[in-house]
Amino acid sequence: MSPLDDFLLRAVLAGTGVALVAGPLGCFVVWRRMAYFGDATAHAALIGVTLALATELPVVAGVALAALAMALTVSLATGRTYAMDTMLGVAAHGALAAGLVALSLLPGVRVDLMGYLFGDILAVSRSDLLVIWAGGALILALLVWRWRGLLLATLSADLAAAAGIAAARERLVLTVALALLVAVALKVVGALLITAMLIVPAAAARAFAPTPEAMAVVAAGIGAVASAGGLAASFRLDSPAGPSIVVAAVVLLLLANGIAAVARRGGGRGAGRG
Amino acid sequence: MSAPLVSAKGLGVTRGGHPVLRGVDIAIEAGEIVTIVGPNGSGKSTLLRLLIGAERASAGEVRRAPGLRIGYVPQRLAIDHTMPLTVARFLGLAGGGREEREHALQRVGIAGLGGRQMIDLSGGQLQRALLAHALLHRPQLLVLDEAAQGLDQPGVARFYRLIEELRTELGCGVLMVSHDLHVVMSASDRVICLNGHVCCEGTPTVVSAAPEYRALFGFGTEGALALYRHEHDHAHAEGAPGHHHHPADAEA
């Protein structure tokens, strides 16, 4: 019996895999104020699921395609007629509702709706694990490869341009990475909670990090701890795993800010502000 | 004369149906300091952004020397509070090793601030950190957009003196936008007066006497200019490309 036969170990590995990628990517989501954008992208996942089930495409591929299409559409359309947050709100909730309707219209398919909305980490299979870790590695490689350009473009599009880096191209890299993450993380935390895995660990890491790189690494670590902690809590309390992981991450965020506040009062110059 | 570092012909930008810039010809050579002056909304920053490639023109074209290294100092840098960033890490984004970074900090007068968070810097320190970042690109062309904004009067004068020294040290061209008319007039080889189009252009002496310039800025800067005029008596016999107002024109 291989250790991977244990569903709990598979769940831990799946959660860790997603957390290690969501942490660094989530930092950009936080720095660039893309939380709503993340929602819109993630909520398109249900449309992708429908697409995949209707065409017998792998679910991961359908979700990645739908998320990417949504992300590209939204980034092209923002700022035209409505304010950004209005536009993104329409896209996020519209996509969610459309996905739910489309799924219900699929003839003869019984789907685990709760699983798609909140994740089904305890049902992660070996092939799911492979997808999560391979996809995660791809996203991380993309981030590492473009790191300097991504940071410069995030700081200032003009600074990036002067250094020969097109900010629009870097934004596209992030958009693609985000769509991939949605596809990879759907099984673990579900469409509704993916954004939480992006922004909560990153926000928690802010208090302890002097540099962007440190923040990315700490966010990955906090995410991994949250996923293990959430799973443990879920096992004991018999609570749903995905939401438990997010609750664990929020608890870590509160702890982090508490510790940072105490450290600041203690006379040390804390890195955290605001 | 060598090819210019950056040049543009017939540059135009239209935003929301309104022309922001039209028919702008400009060329910057190595070793010269060119300053763009003009009222608010005259398209100064837009012109800089076109020249560094941050924005596309609706008309005309920009030519940059192949492989041109640009050091750009923006008007300000709005760093999101959620991004931790030390001065040293910010400089690292421009390249260069540890020693080069420390040298750059020292050169701009904020040695020892490498460990500071960018968001904790004062306005003047931030401008200097931005300048150090630009220097680490080993620029052939230094582009500054109202870089002395927020500095006090002596600070402004020191800042522009530093720019002049850097020009000499690096042999780079300098293109800047500024509101600090009297200081700029003393520190520039060539001044371009912009108001949607190039109103007038030439040495500081010529431009400050041009009726177009006086129509925009009045006569207030004349006295300050006189203080510095002697420094420039020797320099500009050869002139620079573009259409100039000759002193005779200006008198007319």
Short mmCIF file of C-alpha atoms in Angstrom, two decimals:
data_model
loop_
_atom_site.label_atom_id
_atom_site.label_comp_id
_atom_site.label_asym_id
_atom_site.label_seq_id
_atom_site.Cartn_x
_atom_site.Cartn_y
_atom_site.Cartn_z
CA MET A 1 0.00 0.00 0.00
CA SER A 2 1.49 3.27 -1.13
CA PRO A 3 1.25 6.22 1.22
CA LEU A 4 -0.66 8.08 -1.51
CA ASP A 5 -3.51 5.64 -0.95
CA ASP A 6 -4.30 7.61 2.18
CA PHE A 7 -6.93 10.21 1.27
CA LEU A 8 -5.84 12.49 4.09
CA LEU A 9 -2.25 12.58 2.88
CA ARG A 10 -3.44 13.31 -0.65
CA ALA A 11 -5.58 16.12 0.76
CA VAL A 12 -2.62 17.61 2.64
CA LEU A 13 -0.43 17.43 -0.45
CA ALA A 14 -3.14 19.01 -2.59
CA GLY A 15 -3.69 21.84 -0.12
CA THR A 16 0.03 22.47 0.23
CA GLY A 17 0.50 22.46 -3.55
CA VAL A 18 -2.19 25.10 -4.07
CA ALA A 19 -0.99 27.19 -1.10
CA LEU A 20 2.62 27.32 -2.31
CA VAL A 21 1.48 28.89 -5.58
CA ALA A 22 -1.45 30.95 -4.34
CA GLY A 23 0.82 32.73 -1.83
CA PRO A 24 3.21 34.36 -4.31
CA LEU A 25 0.52 34.94 -6.96
CA GLY A 26 -1.76 36.33 -4.26
CA CYS A 27 0.88 38.94 -3.40
CA PHE A 28 0.44 40.45 -6.86
CA VAL A 29 -3.33 40.29 -6.47
CA VAL A 30 -2.97 42.28 -3.23
CA TRP A 31 -0.34 44.76 -4.53
CA ARG A 32 -2.30 45.45 -7.70
CA ARG A 33 -5.69 45.45 -5.99
CA MET A 34 -6.99 42.68 -8.17
CA ALA A 35 -9.17 40.89 -5.61
CA TYR A 36 -12.35 41.54 -7.55
CA PHE A 37 -10.58 40.55 -10.73
CA GLY A 38 -9.67 37.27 -9.05
CA ASP A 39 -13.32 36.74 -8.14
CA ALA A 40 -14.48 37.31 -11.70
CA THR A 41 -11.88 34.87 -12.99
CA ALA A 42 -12.63 32.22 -10.39
CA HIS A 43 -16.40 32.46 -10.78
CA ALA A 44 -16.06 31.67 -14.46
CA ALA A 45 -14.94 28.21 -13.37
CA LEU A 46 -18.52 26.87 -13.27
CA ILE A 47 -19.03 27.86 -16.89
CA GLY A 48 -15.82 25.99 -17.61
CA VAL A 49 -17.09 22.92 -15.78
CA THR A 50 -20.27 22.95 -17.87
CA LEU A 51 -18.23 23.38 -21.01
CA ALA A 52 -16.01 20.45 -20.08
CA LEU A 53 -18.92 18.16 -19.19
CA ALA A 54 -20.75 19.05 -22.39
CA THR A 55 -17.76 18.45 -24.64
CA GLU A 56 -16.06 15.65 -22.70
CA LEU A 57 -12.99 17.84 -22.27
CA PRO A 58 -11.06 17.34 -19.02
CA VAL A 59 -12.60 19.57 -16.35
CA VAL A 60 -9.24 21.28 -15.69
CA ALA A 61 -8.92 22.30 -19.33
CA GLY A 62 -12.49 23.59 -19.53
CA VAL A 63 -12.04 25.62 -16.35
CA ALA A 64 -8.70 27.03 -17.46
CA LEU A 65 -10.20 28.09 -20.79
CA ALA A 66 -13.28 29.71 -19.26
CA ALA A 67 -11.23 31.49 -16.59
CA LEU A 68 -8.77 32.77 -19.16
CA ALA A 69 -11.54 33.94 -21.49
CA MET A 70 -13.21 35.75 -18.61
CA ALA A 71 -9.98 37.32 -17.39
CA LEU A 72 -9.04 38.58 -20.85
CA THR A 73 -12.54 39.91 -21.53
CA VAL A 74 -12.65 41.73 -18.23
CA SER A 75 -9.19 43.26 -18.58
CA LEU A 76 -10.07 44.52 -22.06
CA ALA A 77 -13.45 45.89 -21.06
CA THR A 78 -12.65 47.62 -17.77
CA GLY A 79 -12.87 51.35 -17.57
CA ARG A 80 -14.90 51.77 -20.75
CA THR A 81 -18.39 52.49 -19.50
CA TYR A 82 -18.57 51.63 -15.83
CA ALA A 83 -16.18 52.02 -12.94
CA MET A 84 -13.81 49.13 -12.50
CA ASP A 85 -15.45 47.62 -9.43
CA THR A 86 -18.94 47.79 -10.98
CA MET A 87 -17.69 46.11 -14.11
CA LEU A 88 -15.89 43.40 -12.15
CA GLY A 89 -18.88 42.88 -9.88
CA VAL A 90 -21.10 42.34 -12.89
CA ALA A 91 -18.60 39.91 -14.38
CA ALA A 92 -18.04 37.97 -11.15
CA HIS A 93 -21.66 37.50 -10.18
CA GLY A 94 -22.89 37.22 -13.74
CA ALA A 95 -20.42 34.42 -14.40
CA LEU A 96 -21.38 32.60 -11.21
CA ALA A 97 -25.08 32.79 -11.95
CA ALA A 98 -24.61 31.85 -15.59
CA GLY A 99 -22.48 28.88 -14.55
CA LEU A 100 -25.11 27.65 -12.11
CA VAL A 101 -27.85 27.96 -14.73
CA ALA A 102 -25.76 26.28 -17.42
CA LEU A 103 -24.88 23.37 -15.13
CA SER A 104 -28.54 22.80 -14.30
CA LEU A 105 -29.42 22.71 -17.99
CA LEU A 106 -26.93 19.95 -18.81
CA PRO A 107 -29.08 16.91 -19.63
CA GLY A 108 -28.46 13.69 -17.76
CA VAL A 109 -25.48 14.90 -15.73
CA ARG A 110 -25.46 14.73 -11.98
CA VAL A 111 -22.85 17.12 -10.60
CA ASP A 112 -21.56 17.70 -7.11
CA LEU A 113 -22.35 21.40 -7.01
CA MET A 114 -21.06 21.91 -3.47
CA GLY A 115 -17.77 20.37 -4.55
CA TYR A 116 -17.31 22.90 -7.33
CA LEU A 117 -18.36 25.83 -5.16
CA PHE A 118 -16.42 25.03 -1.97
CA GLY A 119 -13.95 22.38 -3.01
CA ASP A 120 -13.75 18.69 -2.35
CA ILE A 121 -10.21 18.27 -1.13
CA LEU A 122 -10.88 14.95 0.61
CA ALA A 123 -11.81 13.45 -2.77
CA VAL A 124 -8.56 14.47 -4.48
CA SER A 125 -7.29 11.58 -6.60
CA ARG A 126 -3.74 10.77 -7.62
CA SER A 127 -4.31 12.28 -11.04
CA ASP A 128 -5.78 15.41 -9.39
CA LEU A 129 -2.59 15.64 -7.35
CA LEU A 130 -0.51 15.40 -10.48
CA VAL A 131 -2.52 18.20 -12.11
CA ILE A 132 -2.22 20.38 -9.01
CA TRP A 133 1.54 19.98 -8.62
CA ALA A 134 2.36 20.14 -12.33
CA GLY A 135 0.08 23.14 -12.86
CA GLY A 136 1.43 24.77 -9.72
CA ALA A 137 5.01 24.26 -10.85
CA LEU A 138 4.15 25.82 -14.21
CA ILE A 139 2.63 28.89 -12.57
CA LEU A 140 5.58 29.29 -10.19
CA ALA A 141 8.02 28.95 -13.08
CA LEU A 142 6.10 31.66 -14.94
CA LEU A 143 6.26 33.97 -11.92
CA VAL A 144 9.96 33.36 -11.31
CA TRP A 145 10.77 33.87 -14.98
CA ARG A 146 8.96 37.21 -15.19
CA TRP A 147 9.58 38.29 -11.58
CA ARG A 148 11.55 41.50 -12.15
CA GLY A 149 9.26 42.67 -14.94
CA LEU A 150 6.18 41.85 -12.89
CA LEU A 151 7.49 43.84 -9.93
CA LEU A 152 8.54 46.85 -12.00
CA ALA A 153 5.24 46.90 -13.88
CA THR A 154 3.38 46.65 -10.57
CA LEU A 155 5.36 49.57 -9.13
CA SER A 156 4.96 51.82 -12.14
CA ALA A 157 4.14 51.17 -15.78
CA ASP A 158 6.35 54.12 -16.74
CA LEU A 159 9.38 52.85 -14.82
CA ALA A 160 8.88 49.49 -16.49
CA ALA A 161 8.58 51.06 -19.93
CA ALA A 162 11.80 53.02 -19.46
CA ALA A 163 13.51 49.73 -18.61
CA GLY A 164 12.15 48.20 -21.81
CA ILE A 165 9.40 46.21 -20.11
CA ALA A 166 5.86 46.46 -21.45
CA ALA A 167 3.48 46.65 -18.50
CA ALA A 168 0.62 45.27 -20.60
CA ARG A 169 2.60 42.11 -21.31
CA GLU A 170 3.32 41.59 -17.62
CA ARG A 171 -0.34 42.01 -16.81
CA LEU A 172 -1.10 39.33 -19.37
CA VAL A 173 1.36 37.01 -17.63
CA LEU A 174 -0.50 37.54 -14.36
CA THR A 175 -3.84 37.01 -16.06
CA VAL A 176 -2.72 33.68 -17.50
CA ALA A 177 -1.24 32.62 -14.17
CA LEU A 178 -4.47 33.48 -12.40
CA ALA A 179 -6.59 31.48 -14.86
CA LEU A 180 -4.27 28.48 -14.44
CA LEU A 181 -4.48 28.73 -10.67
CA VAL A 182 -8.28 28.75 -10.80
CA ALA A 183 -8.20 25.53 -12.79
CA VAL A 184 -5.69 23.94 -10.44
CA ALA A 185 -7.30 25.07 -7.18
CA LEU A 186 -10.95 24.37 -8.04
CA LYS A 187 -10.86 20.87 -6.56
CA VAL A 188 -9.20 22.10 -3.36
CA VAL A 189 -11.14 25.19 -2.25
CA GLY A 190 -13.82 25.60 -4.91
CA ALA A 191 -14.76 28.55 -7.11
CA LEU A 192 -16.08 30.69 -4.27
CA LEU A 193 -13.02 30.50 -2.04
CA ILE A 194 -10.11 30.63 -4.49
CA THR A 195 -9.75 34.39 -4.06
CA ALA A 196 -9.51 33.87 -0.31
CA MET A 197 -6.53 31.54 -0.77
CA LEU A 198 -4.93 34.26 -2.89
CA ILE A 199 -5.39 37.29 -0.70
CA VAL A 200 -5.59 36.05 2.91
CA PRO A 201 -2.10 34.47 3.18
CA ALA A 202 -0.57 37.35 1.22
CA ALA A 203 -2.20 39.93 3.47
CA ALA A 204 -1.06 38.01 6.54
CA ALA A 205 2.51 37.92 5.24
CA ARG A 206 2.64 41.69 4.75
CA ALA A 207 3.29 42.35 8.42
CA PHE A 208 6.50 40.32 8.51
CA ALA A 209 8.10 40.96 5.15
CA PRO A 210 10.67 43.64 4.36
CA THR A 211 10.78 42.86 0.62
CA PRO A 212 8.37 41.57 -2.04
CA GLU A 213 10.28 38.29 -2.27
CA ALA A 214 10.06 37.73 1.48
CA MET A 215 6.35 38.47 1.37
CA ALA A 216 5.85 35.90 -1.40
CA VAL A 217 7.73 33.20 0.52
CA VAL A 218 6.02 33.95 3.84
CA ALA A 219 2.61 33.97 2.10
CA ALA A 220 3.32 30.53 0.65
CA GLY A 221 4.29 29.29 4.11
CA ILE A 222 1.24 30.78 5.81
CA GLY A 223 -0.96 29.25 3.12
CA ALA A 224 0.59 25.83 3.64
CA VAL A 225 0.15 26.03 7.42
CA ALA A 226 -3.45 27.18 6.97
CA SER A 227 -4.22 24.30 4.66
CA ALA A 228 -2.76 21.72 7.04
CA GLY A 229 -4.43 23.39 10.03
CA GLY A 230 -7.75 23.68 8.23
CA LEU A 231 -7.67 20.03 7.25
CA ALA A 232 -6.87 18.97 10.81
CA ALA A 233 -9.75 21.09 12.14
CA SER A 234 -12.07 19.71 9.49
CA PHE A 235 -11.12 16.16 10.48
CA ARG A 236 -11.81 16.79 14.16
CA LEU A 237 -14.91 18.95 13.84
CA ASP A 238 -16.28 17.21 10.77
CA SER A 239 -16.53 20.65 9.16
CA PRO A 240 -16.23 21.20 5.38
CA ALA A 241 -12.54 21.16 4.44
CA GLY A 242 -12.31 24.07 1.99
CA PRO A 243 -14.01 26.63 4.25
CA SER A 244 -12.03 25.29 7.25
CA ILE A 245 -8.78 26.02 5.40
CA VAL A 246 -9.89 29.58 4.66
CA VAL A 247 -10.95 30.09 8.29
CA ALA A 248 -7.52 28.87 9.39
CA ALA A 249 -5.89 31.36 7.03
CA VAL A 250 -8.00 34.21 8.41
CA VAL A 251 -7.06 33.20 11.97
CA LEU A 252 -3.39 33.32 10.96
CA LEU A 253 -3.96 36.77 9.42
CA LEU A 254 -5.45 38.06 12.66
CA LEU A 255 -2.62 36.52 14.69
CA ALA A 256 -0.04 38.03 12.34
CA ASN A 257 -1.48 41.50 12.69
CA GLY A 258 -1.75 41.08 16.46
CA ILE A 259 1.89 40.05 16.73
CA ALA A 260 2.98 42.90 14.43
CA ALA A 261 1.03 45.42 16.53
CA VAL A 262 2.63 44.18 19.74
CA ALA A 263 6.08 44.25 18.13
CA ARG A 264 5.52 47.86 17.03
CA ARG A 265 4.40 48.92 20.47
CA GLY A 266 7.47 47.21 21.88
CA GLY A 267 9.53 49.98 20.28
CA GLY A 268 10.77 47.99 17.31
CA ARG A 269 10.05 49.47 13.92
CA GLY A 270 7.60 46.96 12.48
CA ALA A 271 7.58 46.49 8.74
CA GLY A 272 3.81 46.60 8.74
CA ARG A 273 1.87 49.76 8.13
CA GLY A 274 -1.67 50.47 7.14
CA MET B 1 27.00 65.55 -35.32
CA SER B 2 26.20 62.06 -33.99
CA ALA B 3 22.74 60.55 -34.28
CA PRO B 4 20.41 61.73 -31.51
CA LEU B 5 19.69 59.42 -28.55
CA VAL B 6 16.01 59.87 -29.11
CA SER B 7 14.11 61.86 -31.66
CA ALA B 8 10.58 62.32 -32.84
CA LYS B 9 8.92 63.94 -35.81
CA GLY B 10 5.39 65.21 -36.14
CA LEU B 11 4.39 63.68 -32.81
CA GLY B 12 0.71 63.94 -31.96
CA VAL B 13 -1.56 62.52 -29.28
CA THR B 14 -5.31 62.77 -29.16
CA ARG B 15 -7.26 61.88 -26.04
CA GLY B 16 -11.02 61.75 -26.00
CA GLY B 17 -11.15 63.65 -29.27
CA HIS B 18 -8.97 66.47 -27.96
CA PRO B 19 -5.45 66.97 -29.18
CA VAL B 20 -2.97 66.83 -26.29
CA LEU B 21 0.08 67.20 -28.49
CA ARG B 22 0.39 68.03 -32.15
CA GLY B 23 3.26 68.32 -34.60
CA VAL B 24 6.04 68.02 -32.02
CA ASP B 25 9.56 67.63 -33.37
CA ILE B 26 12.23 66.92 -30.80
CA ALA B 27 15.72 65.43 -30.66
CA ILE B 28 18.04 64.87 -27.71
CA GLU B 29 21.77 64.42 -28.18
CA ALA B 30 24.28 62.84 -25.85
CA GLY B 31 25.71 65.25 -23.31
CA GLU B 32 23.08 67.98 -23.51
CA ILE B 33 20.53 69.02 -20.94
CA VAL B 34 17.19 69.80 -22.49
CA THR B 35 14.34 71.12 -20.39
CA ILE B 36 10.70 71.21 -21.33
CA VAL B 37 8.72 73.99 -19.73
CA GLY B 38 5.07 74.76 -20.18
CA PRO B 39 1.85 75.42 -18.30
CA ASN B 40 -0.20 72.65 -16.66
CA GLY B 41 -1.88 70.45 -19.20
CA SER B 42 0.50 71.46 -21.95
CA GLY B 43 1.43 67.83 -22.62
CA LYS B 44 4.88 67.83 -21.00
CA SER B 45 4.54 64.53 -19.16
CA THR B 46 2.78 62.97 -22.14
CA LEU B 47 5.70 63.91 -24.34
CA LEU B 48 8.15 62.29 -21.92
CA ARG B 49 6.04 59.14 -21.75
CA LEU B 50 5.98 58.94 -25.54
CA LEU B 51 9.74 59.31 -25.71
CA ILE B 52 10.44 56.56 -23.16
CA GLY B 53 7.93 54.24 -24.83
CA ALA B 54 5.30 54.19 -22.09
CA GLU B 55 2.63 55.51 -24.42
CA ARG B 56 1.93 55.32 -28.13
CA ALA B 57 1.55 58.38 -30.33
CA SER B 58 -1.54 58.82 -32.48
CA ALA B 59 0.61 60.52 -35.09
CA GLY B 60 4.28 60.71 -35.91
CA GLU B 61 6.97 58.40 -34.67
CA VAL B 62 9.62 58.13 -32.00
CA ARG B 63 13.08 56.86 -32.81
CA ARG B 64 15.36 55.64 -30.07
CA ALA B 65 19.01 54.78 -30.64
CA PRO B 66 19.34 50.97 -30.78
CA GLY B 67 19.75 49.49 -27.30
CA LEU B 68 19.32 52.90 -25.70
CA ARG B 69 19.54 52.71 -21.90
CA ILE B 70 17.08 55.11 -20.29
CA GLY B 71 17.08 56.17 -16.66
CA TYR B 72 13.65 57.53 -15.83
CA VAL B 73 12.73 59.51 -12.74
CA PRO B 74 8.95 59.80 -12.49
CA GLN B 75 7.09 62.68 -10.91
CA ARG B 76 6.19 60.46 -7.99
CA LEU B 77 5.92 56.80 -7.20
CA ALA B 78 2.67 55.65 -5.65
CA ILE B 79 3.74 52.49 -3.85
CA ASP B 80 0.82 50.50 -2.53
CA HIS B 81 1.14 50.17 1.24
CA THR B 82 0.66 46.45 0.91
CA MET B 83 3.97 46.12 -0.92
CA PRO B 84 7.01 45.94 1.34
CA LEU B 85 10.00 47.35 -0.50
CA THR B 86 13.34 48.42 0.89
CA VAL B 87 15.34 51.06 -0.92
CA ALA B 88 18.03 48.45 -1.59
CA ARG B 89 15.55 46.05 -3.19
CA PHE B 90 14.06 48.85 -5.26
CA LEU B 91 17.51 49.71 -6.56
CA GLY B 92 18.14 46.03 -7.22
CA LEU B 93 15.27 46.06 -9.72
CA ALA B 94 17.39 48.37 -11.87
CA GLY B 95 20.35 45.99 -11.76
CA GLY B 96 23.89 46.38 -10.51
CA GLY B 97 25.65 44.69 -7.64
CA ARG B 98 25.67 45.63 -3.98
CA GLU B 99 28.64 47.95 -4.36
CA GLU B 100 27.10 49.76 -7.30
CA ARG B 101 23.89 50.24 -5.36
CA GLU B 102 25.71 51.71 -2.40
CA HIS B 103 27.70 53.97 -4.66
CA ALA B 104 24.50 55.18 -6.33
CA LEU B 105 22.92 55.95 -2.96
CA GLN B 106 26.01 57.85 -1.92
CA ARG B 107 26.11 59.74 -5.21
CA VAL B 108 22.57 61.05 -4.77
CA GLY B 109 23.19 61.88 -1.13
CA ILE B 110 21.19 59.27 0.76
CA ALA B 111 23.95 56.83 1.71
CA GLY B 112 22.90 54.46 4.46
CA LEU B 113 19.19 54.48 3.64
CA GLY B 114 19.32 51.15 1.80
CA GLY B 115 17.49 49.30 4.55
CA ARG B 116 14.66 51.83 4.79
CA GLN B 117 11.18 51.03 3.49
CA MET B 118 10.34 53.11 0.42
CA ILE B 119 7.04 54.23 1.93
CA ASP B 120 8.88 55.63 4.96
CA LEU B 121 11.04 57.99 2.89
CA SER B 122 10.44 61.73 2.89
CA GLY B 123 9.57 63.37 -0.43
CA GLY B 124 13.13 64.49 -1.03
CA GLN B 125 14.61 61.12 -0.09
CA LEU B 126 12.16 59.34 -2.39
CA GLN B 127 13.16 61.56 -5.33
CA ARG B 128 16.80 60.75 -4.62
CA ALA B 129 16.08 57.03 -4.40
CA LEU B 130 14.31 57.27 -7.75
CA LEU B 131 17.31 59.07 -9.19
CA ALA B 132 19.64 56.36 -7.81
CA HIS B 133 17.41 53.74 -9.43
CA ALA B 134 17.67 55.59 -12.73
CA LEU B 135 21.48 55.81 -12.41
CA LEU B 136 21.77 52.06 -11.89
CA HIS B 137 20.39 51.58 -15.40
CA ARG B 138 23.71 53.19 -16.48
CA PRO B 139 21.64 55.58 -18.55
CA GLN B 140 22.68 57.09 -21.84
CA LEU B 141 19.61 59.25 -21.48
CA LEU B 142 18.30 60.50 -18.16
CA VAL B 143 14.65 61.50 -18.23
CA LEU B 144 13.18 63.42 -15.29
CA ASP B 145 9.54 64.39 -14.91
CA GLU B 146 9.33 67.26 -12.43
CA ALA B 147 11.75 65.32 -10.32
CA ALA B 148 12.42 68.16 -7.89
CA GLN B 149 8.79 68.48 -6.93
CA GLY B 150 8.30 68.71 -3.19
CA LEU B 151 11.86 69.82 -2.47
CA ASP B 152 12.53 73.13 -0.74
CA GLN B 153 14.29 75.93 -2.59
CA PRO B 154 17.88 75.04 -1.64
CA GLY B 155 17.00 71.39 -2.20
CA VAL B 156 15.81 72.16 -5.72
CA ALA B 157 19.01 74.04 -6.55
CA ARG B 158 21.14 71.19 -5.15
CA PHE B 159 19.12 68.65 -7.08
CA TYR B 160 19.69 70.36 -10.41
CA ARG B 161 23.36 70.89 -9.64
CA LEU B 162 23.58 67.15 -9.06
CA ILE B 163 21.92 66.51 -12.42
CA GLU B 164 24.49 68.75 -14.12
CA GLU B 165 27.33 66.89 -12.43
CA LEU B 166 25.87 63.52 -13.42
CA ARG B 167 25.59 64.68 -17.00
CA THR B 168 29.30 65.47 -16.99
CA GLU B 169 30.25 62.24 -15.20
CA LEU B 170 28.14 59.92 -17.34
CA GLY B 171 28.20 61.90 -20.57
CA CYS B 172 24.49 61.16 -20.83
CA GLY B 173 21.82 63.28 -22.37
CA VAL B 174 19.30 64.74 -19.94
CA LEU B 175 15.69 65.49 -20.77
CA MET B 176 13.54 66.97 -18.07
CA VAL B 177 10.24 68.59 -17.40
CA SER B 178 10.24 71.26 -14.78
CA HIS B 179 8.27 73.97 -13.09
CA ASP B 180 11.28 75.49 -11.40
CA LEU B 181 11.74 78.01 -14.14
CA HIS B 182 14.59 80.11 -12.87
CA VAL B 183 16.75 77.19 -11.73
CA VAL B 184 16.04 75.23 -14.87
CA MET B 185 16.84 78.16 -17.08
CA SER B 186 20.29 78.25 -15.54
CA ALA B 187 20.95 74.54 -15.71
CA SER B 188 19.79 73.79 -19.25
CA ASP B 189 21.60 73.87 -22.55
CA ARG B 190 18.37 74.07 -24.42
CA VAL B 191 14.81 74.88 -23.39
CA ILE B 192 11.69 73.79 -25.17
CA CYS B 193 8.58 75.74 -24.39
CA LEU B 194 5.59 73.48 -24.87
CA ASN B 195 1.90 74.21 -24.97
CA GLY B 196 0.33 71.40 -26.97
CA HIS B 197 2.92 72.21 -29.60
CA VAL B 198 6.46 73.57 -29.46
CA CYS B 199 5.96 77.30 -28.90
CA CYS B 200 9.60 78.19 -28.94
CA GLU B 201 12.91 76.49 -28.47
CA GLY B 202 16.54 77.42 -28.00
CA THR B 203 19.12 78.39 -25.44
CA PRO B 204 17.72 79.69 -22.15
CA THR B 205 18.66 83.23 -23.11
CA VAL B 206 16.83 83.00 -26.39
CA VAL B 207 13.75 81.32 -25.01
CA SER B 208 13.36 83.61 -22.05
CA ALA B 209 13.33 86.56 -24.47
CA ALA B 210 10.89 84.95 -26.88
CA PRO B 211 7.45 86.53 -26.97
CA GLU B 212 5.76 83.09 -26.86
CA TYR B 213 7.56 82.28 -23.64
CA ARG B 214 6.77 85.64 -22.12
CA ALA B 215 3.15 85.27 -23.09
CA LEU B 216 3.03 82.03 -21.08
CA PHE B 217 5.22 82.90 -18.13
CA GLY B 218 5.48 86.67 -17.98
CA PHE B 219 8.72 88.44 -17.16
CA GLY B 220 9.18 87.19 -13.63
CA THR B 221 12.08 84.86 -14.26
CA GLU B 222 14.26 87.35 -16.06
CA GLY B 223 16.08 88.60 -13.02
CA ALA B 224 16.89 85.14 -11.78
CA LEU B 225 18.17 84.21 -15.19
CA ALA B 226 20.51 87.15 -15.27
CA LEU B 227 22.29 85.76 -12.22
CA TYR B 228 23.30 82.70 -14.17
CA ARG B 229 23.62 83.98 -17.67
CA HIS B 230 27.39 84.28 -17.56
CA GLU B 231 27.75 80.53 -17.06
CA HIS B 232 26.31 79.92 -20.46
CA ASP B 233 28.09 82.56 -22.49
CA HIS B 234 30.63 80.08 -23.80
CA ALA B 235 28.59 77.04 -24.59
CA HIS B 236 26.10 77.19 -27.37
CA ALA B 237 27.60 78.73 -30.45
CA GLU B 238 26.92 75.63 -32.54
CA GLY B 239 23.26 75.52 -31.66
CA ALA B 240 21.07 72.44 -31.61
CA PRO B 241 18.73 70.84 -34.11
CA GLY B 242 15.21 72.11 -34.53
CA HIS B 243 13.91 75.53 -35.37
CA HIS B 244 15.31 78.22 -33.17
CA HIS B 245 14.25 81.68 -32.42
CA HIS B 246 17.17 83.91 -33.08
CA PRO B 247 17.57 86.82 -30.76
CA ALA B 248 16.58 89.06 -33.65
CA ASP B 249 13.25 87.22 -33.93
CA ALA B 250 12.69 87.61 -30.27
CA GLU B 251 13.17 91.33 -30.39
CA ALA B 252 10.61 91.66 -33.18
#
